[in-house]
PDB file of C-alpha atoms and ligand atoms in Angstrom:
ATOM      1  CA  UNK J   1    -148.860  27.040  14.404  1.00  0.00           C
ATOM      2  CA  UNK J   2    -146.741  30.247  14.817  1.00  0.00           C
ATOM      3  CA  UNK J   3    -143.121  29.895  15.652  1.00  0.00           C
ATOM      4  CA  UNK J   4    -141.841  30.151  19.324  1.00  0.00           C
ATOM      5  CA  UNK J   5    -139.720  33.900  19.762  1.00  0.00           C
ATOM      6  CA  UNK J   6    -136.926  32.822  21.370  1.00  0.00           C
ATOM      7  CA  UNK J   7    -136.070  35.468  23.741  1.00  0.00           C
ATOM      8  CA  UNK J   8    -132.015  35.923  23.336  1.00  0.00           C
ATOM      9  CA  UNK J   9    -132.206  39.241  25.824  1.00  0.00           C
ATOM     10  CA  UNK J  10    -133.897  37.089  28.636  1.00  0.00           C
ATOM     11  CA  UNK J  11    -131.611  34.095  27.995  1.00  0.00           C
ATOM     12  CA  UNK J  12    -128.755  36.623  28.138  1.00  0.00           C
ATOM     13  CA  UNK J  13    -130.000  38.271  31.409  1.00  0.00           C
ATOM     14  CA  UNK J  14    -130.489  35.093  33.491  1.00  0.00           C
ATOM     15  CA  UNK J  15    -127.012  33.838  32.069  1.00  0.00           C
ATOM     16  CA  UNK J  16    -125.677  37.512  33.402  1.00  0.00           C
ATOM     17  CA  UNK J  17    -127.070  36.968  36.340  1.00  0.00           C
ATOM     18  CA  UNK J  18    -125.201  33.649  37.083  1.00  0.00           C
ATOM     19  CA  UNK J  19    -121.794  35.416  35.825  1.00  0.00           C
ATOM     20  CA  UNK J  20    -122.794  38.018  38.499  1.00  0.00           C
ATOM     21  CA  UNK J  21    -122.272  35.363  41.229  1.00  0.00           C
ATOM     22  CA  UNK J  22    -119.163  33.545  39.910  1.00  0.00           C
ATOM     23  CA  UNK J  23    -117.753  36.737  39.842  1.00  0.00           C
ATOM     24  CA  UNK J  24    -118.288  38.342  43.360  1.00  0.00           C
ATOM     25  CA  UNK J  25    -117.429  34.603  44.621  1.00  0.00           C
ATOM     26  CA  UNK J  26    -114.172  35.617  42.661  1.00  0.00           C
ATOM     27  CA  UNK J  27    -113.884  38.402  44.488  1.00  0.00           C
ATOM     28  CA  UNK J  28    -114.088  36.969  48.073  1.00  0.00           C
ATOM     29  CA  UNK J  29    -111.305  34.829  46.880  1.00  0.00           C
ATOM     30  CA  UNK J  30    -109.544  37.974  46.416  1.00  0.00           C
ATOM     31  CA  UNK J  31    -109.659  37.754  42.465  1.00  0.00           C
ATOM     32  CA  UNK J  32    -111.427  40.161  40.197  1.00  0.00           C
ATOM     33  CA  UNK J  33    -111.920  39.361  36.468  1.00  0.00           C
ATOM     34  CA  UNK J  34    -110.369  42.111  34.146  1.00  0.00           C
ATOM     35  CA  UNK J  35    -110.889  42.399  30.390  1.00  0.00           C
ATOM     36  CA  UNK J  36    -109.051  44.930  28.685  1.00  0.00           C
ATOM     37  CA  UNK J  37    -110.202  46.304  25.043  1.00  0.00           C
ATOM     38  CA  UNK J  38    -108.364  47.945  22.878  1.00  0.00           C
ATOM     39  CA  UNK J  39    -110.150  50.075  19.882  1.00  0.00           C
ATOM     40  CA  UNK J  40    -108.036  51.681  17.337  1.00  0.00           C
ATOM     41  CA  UNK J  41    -109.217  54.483  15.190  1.00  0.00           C
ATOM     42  CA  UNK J  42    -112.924  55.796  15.221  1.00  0.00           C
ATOM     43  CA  UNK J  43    -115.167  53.643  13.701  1.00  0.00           C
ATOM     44  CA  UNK J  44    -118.492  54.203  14.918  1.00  0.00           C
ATOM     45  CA  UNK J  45    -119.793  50.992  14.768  1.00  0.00           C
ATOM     46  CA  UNK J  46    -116.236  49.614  16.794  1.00  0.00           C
ATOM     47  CA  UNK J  47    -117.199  52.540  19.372  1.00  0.00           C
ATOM     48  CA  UNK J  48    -120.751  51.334  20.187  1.00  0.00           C
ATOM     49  CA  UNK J  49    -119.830  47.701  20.503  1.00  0.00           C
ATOM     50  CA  UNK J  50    -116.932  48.812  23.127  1.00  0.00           C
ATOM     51  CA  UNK J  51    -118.892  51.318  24.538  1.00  0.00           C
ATOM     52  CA  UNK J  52    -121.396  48.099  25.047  1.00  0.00           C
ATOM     53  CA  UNK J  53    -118.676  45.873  26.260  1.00  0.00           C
ATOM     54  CA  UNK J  54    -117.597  48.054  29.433  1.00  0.00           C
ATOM     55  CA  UNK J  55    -121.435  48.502  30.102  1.00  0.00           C
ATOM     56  CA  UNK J  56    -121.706  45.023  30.643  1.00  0.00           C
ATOM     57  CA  UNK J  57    -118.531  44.471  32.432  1.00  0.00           C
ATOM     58  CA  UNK J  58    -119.388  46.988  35.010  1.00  0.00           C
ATOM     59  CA  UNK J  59    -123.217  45.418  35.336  1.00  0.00           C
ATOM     60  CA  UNK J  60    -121.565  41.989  36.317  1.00  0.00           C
ATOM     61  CA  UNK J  61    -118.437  43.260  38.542  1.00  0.00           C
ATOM     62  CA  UNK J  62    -115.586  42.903  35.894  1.00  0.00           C
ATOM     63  CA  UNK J  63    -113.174  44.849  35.832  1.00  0.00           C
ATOM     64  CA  UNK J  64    -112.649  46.384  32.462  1.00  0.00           C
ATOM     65  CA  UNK J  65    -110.103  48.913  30.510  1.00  0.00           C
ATOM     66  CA  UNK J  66    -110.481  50.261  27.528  1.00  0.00           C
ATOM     67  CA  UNK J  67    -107.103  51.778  25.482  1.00  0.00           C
ATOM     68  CA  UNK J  68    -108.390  53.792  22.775  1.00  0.00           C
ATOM     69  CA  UNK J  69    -105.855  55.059  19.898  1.00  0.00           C
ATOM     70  CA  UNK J  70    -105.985  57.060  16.977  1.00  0.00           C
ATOM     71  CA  UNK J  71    -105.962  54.896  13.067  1.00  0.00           C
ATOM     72  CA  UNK J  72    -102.169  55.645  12.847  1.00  0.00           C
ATOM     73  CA  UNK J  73    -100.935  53.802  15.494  1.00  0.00           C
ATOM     74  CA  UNK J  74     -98.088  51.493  14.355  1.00  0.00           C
ATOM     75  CA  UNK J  75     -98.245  47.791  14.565  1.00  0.00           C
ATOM     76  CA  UNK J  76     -95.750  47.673  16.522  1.00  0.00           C
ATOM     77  CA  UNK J  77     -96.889  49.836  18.995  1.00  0.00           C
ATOM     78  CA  UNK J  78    -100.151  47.377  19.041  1.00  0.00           C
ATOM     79  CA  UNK J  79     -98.018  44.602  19.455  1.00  0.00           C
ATOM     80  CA  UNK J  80     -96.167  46.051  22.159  1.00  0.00           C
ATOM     81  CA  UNK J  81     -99.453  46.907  24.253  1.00  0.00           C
ATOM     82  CA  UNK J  82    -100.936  43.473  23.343  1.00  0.00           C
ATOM     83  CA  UNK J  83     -97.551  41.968  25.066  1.00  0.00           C
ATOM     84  CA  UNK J  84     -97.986  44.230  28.313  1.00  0.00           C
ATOM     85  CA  UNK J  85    -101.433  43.238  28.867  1.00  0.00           C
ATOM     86  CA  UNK J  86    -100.234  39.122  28.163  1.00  0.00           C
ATOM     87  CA  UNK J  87     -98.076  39.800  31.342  1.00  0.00           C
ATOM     88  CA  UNK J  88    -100.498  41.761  33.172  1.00  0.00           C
ATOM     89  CA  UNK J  89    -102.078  39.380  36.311  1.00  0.00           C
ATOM     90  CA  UNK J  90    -104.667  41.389  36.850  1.00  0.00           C
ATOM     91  CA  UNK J  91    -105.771  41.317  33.100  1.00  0.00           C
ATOM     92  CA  UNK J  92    -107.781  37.774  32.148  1.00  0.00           C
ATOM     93  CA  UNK J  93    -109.050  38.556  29.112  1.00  0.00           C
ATOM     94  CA  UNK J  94    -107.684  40.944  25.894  1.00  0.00           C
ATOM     95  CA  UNK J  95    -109.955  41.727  23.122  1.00  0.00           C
ATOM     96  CA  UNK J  96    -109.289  43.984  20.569  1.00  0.00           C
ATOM     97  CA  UNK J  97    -111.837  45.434  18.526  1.00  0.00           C
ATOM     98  CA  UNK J  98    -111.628  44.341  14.658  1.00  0.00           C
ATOM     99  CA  UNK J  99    -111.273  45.715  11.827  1.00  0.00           C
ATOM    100  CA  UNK J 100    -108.181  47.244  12.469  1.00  0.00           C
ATOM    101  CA  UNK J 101    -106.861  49.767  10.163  1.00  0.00           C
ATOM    102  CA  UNK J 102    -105.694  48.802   6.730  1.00  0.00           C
ATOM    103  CA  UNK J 103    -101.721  49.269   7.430  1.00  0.00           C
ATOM    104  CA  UNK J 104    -101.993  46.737  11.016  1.00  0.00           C
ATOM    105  CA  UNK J 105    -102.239  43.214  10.059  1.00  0.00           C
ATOM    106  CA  UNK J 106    -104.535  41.714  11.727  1.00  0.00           C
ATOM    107  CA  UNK J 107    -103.826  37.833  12.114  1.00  0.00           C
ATOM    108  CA  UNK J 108    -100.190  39.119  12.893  1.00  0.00           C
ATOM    109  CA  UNK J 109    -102.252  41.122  16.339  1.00  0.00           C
ATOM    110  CA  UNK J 110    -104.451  38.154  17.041  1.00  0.00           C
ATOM    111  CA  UNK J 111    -101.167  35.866  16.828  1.00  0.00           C
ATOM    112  CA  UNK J 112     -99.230  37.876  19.786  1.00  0.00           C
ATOM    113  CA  UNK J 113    -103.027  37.766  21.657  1.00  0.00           C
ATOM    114  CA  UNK J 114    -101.794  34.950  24.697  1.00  0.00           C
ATOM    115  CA  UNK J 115    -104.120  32.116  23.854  1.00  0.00           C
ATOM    116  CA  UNK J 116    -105.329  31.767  27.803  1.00  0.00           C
ATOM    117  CA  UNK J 117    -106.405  35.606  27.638  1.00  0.00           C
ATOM    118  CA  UNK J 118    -107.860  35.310  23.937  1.00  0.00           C
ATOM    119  CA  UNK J 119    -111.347  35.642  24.986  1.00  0.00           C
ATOM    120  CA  UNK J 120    -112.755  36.148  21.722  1.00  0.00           C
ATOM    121  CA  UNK J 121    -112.005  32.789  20.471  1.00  0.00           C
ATOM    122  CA  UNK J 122    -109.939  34.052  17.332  1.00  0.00           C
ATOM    123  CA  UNK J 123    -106.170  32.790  17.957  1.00  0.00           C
ATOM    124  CA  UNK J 124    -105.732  30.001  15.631  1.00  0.00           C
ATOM    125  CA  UNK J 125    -104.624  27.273  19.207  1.00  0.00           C
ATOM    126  CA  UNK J 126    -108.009  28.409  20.440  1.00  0.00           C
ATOM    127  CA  UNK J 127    -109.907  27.684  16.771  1.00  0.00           C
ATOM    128  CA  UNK J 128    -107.596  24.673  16.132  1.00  0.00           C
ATOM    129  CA  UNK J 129    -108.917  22.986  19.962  1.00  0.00           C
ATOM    130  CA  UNK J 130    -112.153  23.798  18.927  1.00  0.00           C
ATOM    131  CA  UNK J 131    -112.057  22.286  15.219  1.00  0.00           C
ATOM    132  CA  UNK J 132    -110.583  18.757  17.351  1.00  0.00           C
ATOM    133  CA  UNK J 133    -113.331  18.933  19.646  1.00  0.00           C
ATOM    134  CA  UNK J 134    -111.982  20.551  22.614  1.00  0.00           C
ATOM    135  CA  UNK J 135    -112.379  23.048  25.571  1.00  0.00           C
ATOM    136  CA  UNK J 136    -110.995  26.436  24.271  1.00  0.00           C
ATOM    137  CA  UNK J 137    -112.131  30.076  24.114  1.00  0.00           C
ATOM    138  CA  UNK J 138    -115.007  29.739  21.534  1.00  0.00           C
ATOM    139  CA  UNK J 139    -115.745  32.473  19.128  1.00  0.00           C
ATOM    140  CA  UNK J 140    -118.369  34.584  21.245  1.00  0.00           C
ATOM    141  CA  UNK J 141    -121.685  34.999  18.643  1.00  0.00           C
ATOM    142  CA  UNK J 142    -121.740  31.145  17.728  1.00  0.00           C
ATOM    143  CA  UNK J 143    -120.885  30.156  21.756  1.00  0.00           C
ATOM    144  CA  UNK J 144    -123.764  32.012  22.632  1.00  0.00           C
ATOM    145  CA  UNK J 145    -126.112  30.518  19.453  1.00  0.00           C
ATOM    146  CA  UNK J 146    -124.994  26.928  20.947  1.00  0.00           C
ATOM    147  CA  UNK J 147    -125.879  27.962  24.601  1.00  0.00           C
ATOM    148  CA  UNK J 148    -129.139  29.587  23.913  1.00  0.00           C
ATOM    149  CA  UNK J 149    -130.455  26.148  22.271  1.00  0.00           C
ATOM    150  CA  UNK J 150    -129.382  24.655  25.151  1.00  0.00           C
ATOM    151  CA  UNK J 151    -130.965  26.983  27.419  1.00  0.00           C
ATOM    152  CA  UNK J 152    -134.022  26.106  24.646  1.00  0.00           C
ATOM    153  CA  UNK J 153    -133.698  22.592  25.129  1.00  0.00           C
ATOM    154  CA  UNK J 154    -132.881  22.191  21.791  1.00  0.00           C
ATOM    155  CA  UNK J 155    -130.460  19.863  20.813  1.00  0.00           C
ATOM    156  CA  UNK J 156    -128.235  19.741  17.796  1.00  0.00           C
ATOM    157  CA  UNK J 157    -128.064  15.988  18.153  1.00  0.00           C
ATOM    158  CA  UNK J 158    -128.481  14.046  14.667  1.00  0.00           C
ATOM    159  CA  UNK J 159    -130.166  17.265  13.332  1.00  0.00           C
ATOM    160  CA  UNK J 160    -129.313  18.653  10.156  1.00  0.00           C
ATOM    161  CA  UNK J 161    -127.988  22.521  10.582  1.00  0.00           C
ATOM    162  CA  UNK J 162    -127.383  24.370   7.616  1.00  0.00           C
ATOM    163  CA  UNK J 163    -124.783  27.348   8.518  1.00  0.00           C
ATOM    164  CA  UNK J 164    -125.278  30.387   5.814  1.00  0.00           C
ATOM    165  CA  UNK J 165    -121.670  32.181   5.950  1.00  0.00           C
ATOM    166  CA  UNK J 166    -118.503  30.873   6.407  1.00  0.00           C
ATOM    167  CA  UNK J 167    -116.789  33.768   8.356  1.00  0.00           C
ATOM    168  CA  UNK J 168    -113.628  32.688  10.494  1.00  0.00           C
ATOM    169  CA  UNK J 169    -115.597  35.214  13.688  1.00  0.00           C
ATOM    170  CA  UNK J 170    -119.275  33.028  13.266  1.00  0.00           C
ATOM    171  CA  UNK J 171    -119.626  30.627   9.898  1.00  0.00           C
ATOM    172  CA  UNK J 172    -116.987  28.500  10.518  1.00  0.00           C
ATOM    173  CA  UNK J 173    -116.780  28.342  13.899  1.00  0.00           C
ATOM    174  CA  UNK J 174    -120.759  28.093  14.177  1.00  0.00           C
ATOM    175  CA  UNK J 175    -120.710  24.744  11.893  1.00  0.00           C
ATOM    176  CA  UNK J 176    -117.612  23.551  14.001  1.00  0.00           C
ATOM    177  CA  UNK J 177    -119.801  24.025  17.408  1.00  0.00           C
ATOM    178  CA  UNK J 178    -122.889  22.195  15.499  1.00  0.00           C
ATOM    179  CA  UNK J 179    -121.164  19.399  14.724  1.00  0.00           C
ATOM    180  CA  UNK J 180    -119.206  18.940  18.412  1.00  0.00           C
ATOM    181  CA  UNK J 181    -123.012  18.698  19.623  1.00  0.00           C
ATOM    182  CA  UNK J 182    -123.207  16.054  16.701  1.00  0.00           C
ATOM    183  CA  UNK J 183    -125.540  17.848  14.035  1.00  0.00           C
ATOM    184  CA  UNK J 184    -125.119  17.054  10.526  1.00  0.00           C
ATOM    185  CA  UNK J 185    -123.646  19.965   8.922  1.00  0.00           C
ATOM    186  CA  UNK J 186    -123.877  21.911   5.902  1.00  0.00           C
ATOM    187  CA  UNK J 187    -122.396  25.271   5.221  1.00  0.00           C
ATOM    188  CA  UNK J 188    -123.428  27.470   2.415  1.00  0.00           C
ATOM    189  CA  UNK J 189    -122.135  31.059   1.373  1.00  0.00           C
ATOM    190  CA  UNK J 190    -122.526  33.292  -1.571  1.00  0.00           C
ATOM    191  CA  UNK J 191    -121.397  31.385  -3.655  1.00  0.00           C
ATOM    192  CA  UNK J 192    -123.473  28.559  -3.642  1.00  0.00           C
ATOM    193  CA  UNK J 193    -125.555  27.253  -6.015  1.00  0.00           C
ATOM    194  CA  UNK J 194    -129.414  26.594  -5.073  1.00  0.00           C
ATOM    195  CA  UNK J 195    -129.188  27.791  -1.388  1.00  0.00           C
ATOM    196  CA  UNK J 196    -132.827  27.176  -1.169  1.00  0.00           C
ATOM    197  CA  UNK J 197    -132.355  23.285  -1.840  1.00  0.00           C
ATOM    198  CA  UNK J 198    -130.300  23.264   1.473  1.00  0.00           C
ATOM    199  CA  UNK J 199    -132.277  25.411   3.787  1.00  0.00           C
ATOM    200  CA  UNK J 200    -135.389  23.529   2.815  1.00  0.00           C
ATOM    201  CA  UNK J 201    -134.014  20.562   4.223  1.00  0.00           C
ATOM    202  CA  UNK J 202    -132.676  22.000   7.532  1.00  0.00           C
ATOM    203  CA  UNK J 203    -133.733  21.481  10.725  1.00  0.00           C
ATOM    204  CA  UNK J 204    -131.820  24.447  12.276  1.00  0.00           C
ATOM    205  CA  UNK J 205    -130.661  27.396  10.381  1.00  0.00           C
ATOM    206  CA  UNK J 206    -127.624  29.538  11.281  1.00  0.00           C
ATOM    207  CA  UNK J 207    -128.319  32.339   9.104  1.00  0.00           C
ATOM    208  CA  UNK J 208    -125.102  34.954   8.911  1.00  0.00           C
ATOM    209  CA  UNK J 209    -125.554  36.552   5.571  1.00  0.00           C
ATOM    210  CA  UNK J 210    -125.620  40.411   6.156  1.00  0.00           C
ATOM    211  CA  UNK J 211    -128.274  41.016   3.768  1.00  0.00           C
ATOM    212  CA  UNK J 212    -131.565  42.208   5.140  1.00  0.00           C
ATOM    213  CA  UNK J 213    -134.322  39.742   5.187  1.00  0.00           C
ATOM    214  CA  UNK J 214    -132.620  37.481   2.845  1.00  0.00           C
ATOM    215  CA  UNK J 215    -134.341  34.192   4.104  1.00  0.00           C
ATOM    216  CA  UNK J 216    -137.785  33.847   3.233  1.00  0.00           C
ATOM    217  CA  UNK J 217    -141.028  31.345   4.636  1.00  0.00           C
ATOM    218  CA  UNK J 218    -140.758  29.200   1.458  1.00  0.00           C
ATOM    219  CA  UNK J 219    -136.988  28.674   2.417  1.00  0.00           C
ATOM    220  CA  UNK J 220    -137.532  26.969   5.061  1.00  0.00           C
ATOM    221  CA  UNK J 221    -138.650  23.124   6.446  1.00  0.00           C
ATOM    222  CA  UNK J 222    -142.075  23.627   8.267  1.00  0.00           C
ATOM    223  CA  UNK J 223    -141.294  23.325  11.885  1.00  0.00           C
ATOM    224  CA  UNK J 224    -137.778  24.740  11.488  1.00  0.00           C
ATOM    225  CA  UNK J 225    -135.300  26.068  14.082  1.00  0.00           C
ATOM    226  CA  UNK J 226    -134.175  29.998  12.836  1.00  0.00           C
ATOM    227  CA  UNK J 227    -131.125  31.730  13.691  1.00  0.00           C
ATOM    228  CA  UNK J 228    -130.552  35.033  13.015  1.00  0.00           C
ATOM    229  CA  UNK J 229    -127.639  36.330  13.293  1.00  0.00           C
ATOM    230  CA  UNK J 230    -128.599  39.362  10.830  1.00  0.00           C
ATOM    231  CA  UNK J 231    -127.345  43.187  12.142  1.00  0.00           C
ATOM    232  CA  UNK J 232    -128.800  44.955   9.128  1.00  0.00           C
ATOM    233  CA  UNK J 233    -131.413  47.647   8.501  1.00  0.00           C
ATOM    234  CA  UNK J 234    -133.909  47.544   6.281  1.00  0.00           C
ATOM    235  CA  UNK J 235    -135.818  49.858   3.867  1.00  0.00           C
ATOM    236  CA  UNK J 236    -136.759  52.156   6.150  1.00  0.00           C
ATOM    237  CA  UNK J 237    -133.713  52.274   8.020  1.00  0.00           C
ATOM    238  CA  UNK J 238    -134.776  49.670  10.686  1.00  0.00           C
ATOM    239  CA  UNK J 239    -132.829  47.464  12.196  1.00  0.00           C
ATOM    240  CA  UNK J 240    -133.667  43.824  10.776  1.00  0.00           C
ATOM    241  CA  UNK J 241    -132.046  40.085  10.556  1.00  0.00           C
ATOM    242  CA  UNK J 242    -130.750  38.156   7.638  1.00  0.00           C
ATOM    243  CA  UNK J 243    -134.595  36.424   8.341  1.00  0.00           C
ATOM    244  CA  UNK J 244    -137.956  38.125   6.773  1.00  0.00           C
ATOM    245  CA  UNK J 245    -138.706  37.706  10.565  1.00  0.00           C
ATOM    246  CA  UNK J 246    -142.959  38.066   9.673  1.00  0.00           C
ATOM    247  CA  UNK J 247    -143.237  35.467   6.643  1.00  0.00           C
ATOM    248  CA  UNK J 248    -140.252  33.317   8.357  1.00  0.00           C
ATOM    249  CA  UNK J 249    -142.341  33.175  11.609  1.00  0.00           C
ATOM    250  CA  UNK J 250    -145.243  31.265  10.316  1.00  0.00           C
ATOM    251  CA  UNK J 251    -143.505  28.526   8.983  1.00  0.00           C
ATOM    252  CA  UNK J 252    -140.551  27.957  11.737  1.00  0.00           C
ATOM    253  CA  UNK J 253    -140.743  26.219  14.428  1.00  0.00           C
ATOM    254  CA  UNK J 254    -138.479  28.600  16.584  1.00  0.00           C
ATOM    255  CA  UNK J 255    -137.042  31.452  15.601  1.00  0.00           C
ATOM    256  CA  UNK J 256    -134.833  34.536  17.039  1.00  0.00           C
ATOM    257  CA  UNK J 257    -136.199  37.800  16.609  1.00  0.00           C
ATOM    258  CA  UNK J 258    -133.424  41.162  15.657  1.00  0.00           C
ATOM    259  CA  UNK J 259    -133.191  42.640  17.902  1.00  0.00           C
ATOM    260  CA  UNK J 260    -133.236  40.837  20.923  1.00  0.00           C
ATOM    261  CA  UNK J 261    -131.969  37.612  19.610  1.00  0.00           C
ATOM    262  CA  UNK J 262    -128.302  36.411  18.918  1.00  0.00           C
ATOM    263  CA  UNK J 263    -127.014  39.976  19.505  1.00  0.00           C
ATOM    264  CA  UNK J 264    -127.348  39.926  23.322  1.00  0.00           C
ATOM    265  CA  UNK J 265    -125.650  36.181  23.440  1.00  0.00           C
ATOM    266  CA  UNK J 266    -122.841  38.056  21.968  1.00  0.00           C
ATOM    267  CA  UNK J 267    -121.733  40.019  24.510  1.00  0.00           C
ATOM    268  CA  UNK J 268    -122.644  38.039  27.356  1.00  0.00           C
ATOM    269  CA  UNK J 269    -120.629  35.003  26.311  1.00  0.00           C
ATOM    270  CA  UNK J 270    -117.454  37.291  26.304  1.00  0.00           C
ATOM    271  CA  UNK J 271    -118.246  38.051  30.175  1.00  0.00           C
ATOM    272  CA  UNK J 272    -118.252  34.116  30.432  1.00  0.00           C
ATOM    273  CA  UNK J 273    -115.023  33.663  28.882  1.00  0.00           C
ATOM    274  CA  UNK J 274    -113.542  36.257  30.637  1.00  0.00           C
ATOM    275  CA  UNK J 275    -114.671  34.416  34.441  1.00  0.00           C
ATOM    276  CA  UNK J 276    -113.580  31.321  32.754  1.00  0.00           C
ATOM    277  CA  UNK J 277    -110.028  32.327  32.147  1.00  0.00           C
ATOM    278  CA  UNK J 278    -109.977  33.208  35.600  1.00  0.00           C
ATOM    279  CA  UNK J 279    -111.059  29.740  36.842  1.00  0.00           C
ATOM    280  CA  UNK J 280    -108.636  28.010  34.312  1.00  0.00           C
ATOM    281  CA  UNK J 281    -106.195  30.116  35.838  1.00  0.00           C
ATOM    282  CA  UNK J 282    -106.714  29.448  38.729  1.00  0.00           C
ATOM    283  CA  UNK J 283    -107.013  25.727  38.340  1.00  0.00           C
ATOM    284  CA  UNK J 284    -103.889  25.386  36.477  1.00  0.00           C
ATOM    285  CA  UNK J 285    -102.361  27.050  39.823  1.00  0.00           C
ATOM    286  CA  UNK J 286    -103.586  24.386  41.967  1.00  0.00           C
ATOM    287  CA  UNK J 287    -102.192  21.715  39.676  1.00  0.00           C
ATOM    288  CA  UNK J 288     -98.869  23.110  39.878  1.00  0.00           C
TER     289      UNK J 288
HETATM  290  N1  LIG M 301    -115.747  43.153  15.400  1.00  0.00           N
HETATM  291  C1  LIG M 301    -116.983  42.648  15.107  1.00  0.00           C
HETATM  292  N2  LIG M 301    -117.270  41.605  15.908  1.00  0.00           N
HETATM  293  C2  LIG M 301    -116.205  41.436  16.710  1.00  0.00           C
HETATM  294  C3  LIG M 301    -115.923  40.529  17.769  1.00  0.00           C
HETATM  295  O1  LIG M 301    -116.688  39.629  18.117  1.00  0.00           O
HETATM  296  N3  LIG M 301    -114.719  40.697  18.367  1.00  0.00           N
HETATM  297  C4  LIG M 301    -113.827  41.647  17.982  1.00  0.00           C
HETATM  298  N4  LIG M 301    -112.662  41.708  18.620  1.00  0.00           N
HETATM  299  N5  LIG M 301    -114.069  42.506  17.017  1.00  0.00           N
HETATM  300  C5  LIG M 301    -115.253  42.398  16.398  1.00  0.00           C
END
């Protein structure tokens, strides 16, 4: 039976949709969500993704700014516009784009990031709440892997997930996520030994390799769950997954297509931590 295409750009859309909502109920309570980005140098990859990010702010009503500065900006000067926007109330969210030039360091930028504003799930209280099981900003790519198996019905529970990559942006914080919904987890990376012995046996794969088509049919279990969260292009310049989406189709059991899989989740799960710092914030006002 061929695999179910699970539709990440529809999933994203009707999640969008929802965010649209919370935020102009926001706005009648006289609050409007701000996320401000900061890009330094020109990467051209860095460009597109921000360029992407104020798209989607505007589509839902958040407010977004974007500070763009040339590769030789100091750290300092970094750190001294990461501290303005920690103080600034109409700011909710900060993001700033990675990889930062080689003479900025960048745990050093993602430290001074205010924890409540880190939408991007990177400061180490935000990845430290997650690793003990609790509500935090969540790294945005593997959030929005977790909620689009939800949105699937699929659960994680007693499952065995095998995570390929053990990045501190998706790996890591992709097997952490799997195993709060109780999966059992395995992570591989390059250098493991047999990776095929493990994927065979997985129920769901988290595939986050960044080698085109690098997961073939007889790697995985009959009937398996596929996720790919692949951004590479292939022989012919196409944009392709970490998956061999055609051979892996026919033996999964679900299975994201590139593009129009993970990649929209991505995105749209930093819009939903953005209106969630707003609601925290506000909560934690009430309390007071
Ligand atoms: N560069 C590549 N992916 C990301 C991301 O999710 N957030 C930030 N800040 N930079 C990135």
């Amino acid at each position: 039976m061929a695999a179910t295409i699970i539709d990440g750009k529809a999933i994203a859309q009707s999640i969008r949709q929802e965010l649209k909502k919370d935020v102009a109920e926001l706005k009648r309570n006289g609050v409007t969500p701000g996320l401000a980005v900061i890009l330094v140098g020109e990467d051209p990859a860095s460009q597109t993704y921000v360029r992407n990010k104020d798209k989607a702010c505007a589509e839902v009503g958040i407010h977004s700014e974007i500070y763009r500065y040339p590769a030789h900006l100091s750290e300092a000067e970094l750190l001294a516009k990461v501290e303005e926007l920690n103080q600034d109330n109409n700011i909710h969210g900060i993001l700033v784009q990675l990889p930062l030039p080689a003479h900025i360091s960048e745990d050093k930028v993602i430290d001074a990031i205010s924890p409540e504003k880190d939408v991007d799930g990177f400061h180490p209280v935000n990845v430290g709440k997650m690793a003990i099981g609790k509500e935090a900003f969540y790294s945005c790519t593997p959030f929005g892997i977790i909620k689009m198996l939800e949105r699937e019905n699929i659960s994680l529970e007693g499952k065995h997930a095998v995570v390929i990559g053990r990045s501190n942006i998706v790996g890591k914080p992709a097997a952490l996520l799997a195993l709060k919904e109780s999966a059992t987890v395995t992570v591989c990376h390059s250098r493991t030994k047999d990776l095929s012995a493990f994927t065979r046996q997985a129920d769901i794969v988290i595939a986050a390799v960044g080698k085109a088509k690098f997961l073939k049919a007889e790697d995985l279990k009959p009937g398996a769950v596929v996720i790919d969260v692949g951004m590479n292009r292939d022989e012919n310049g196409k944009l392709c997954g970490d998956v061999d989406f055609e051979s892996a189709k026919q033996v999964a059991g679900a299975i994201t297509p590139v593009p129009g899989g993970v990649g929209p989740m991505t995105i749209t799960m930093l819009l939903f931590n953005t209106v969630q710092s707003v609601k925290q914030k506000a909560a934690m006002a009430n309390s007071k």
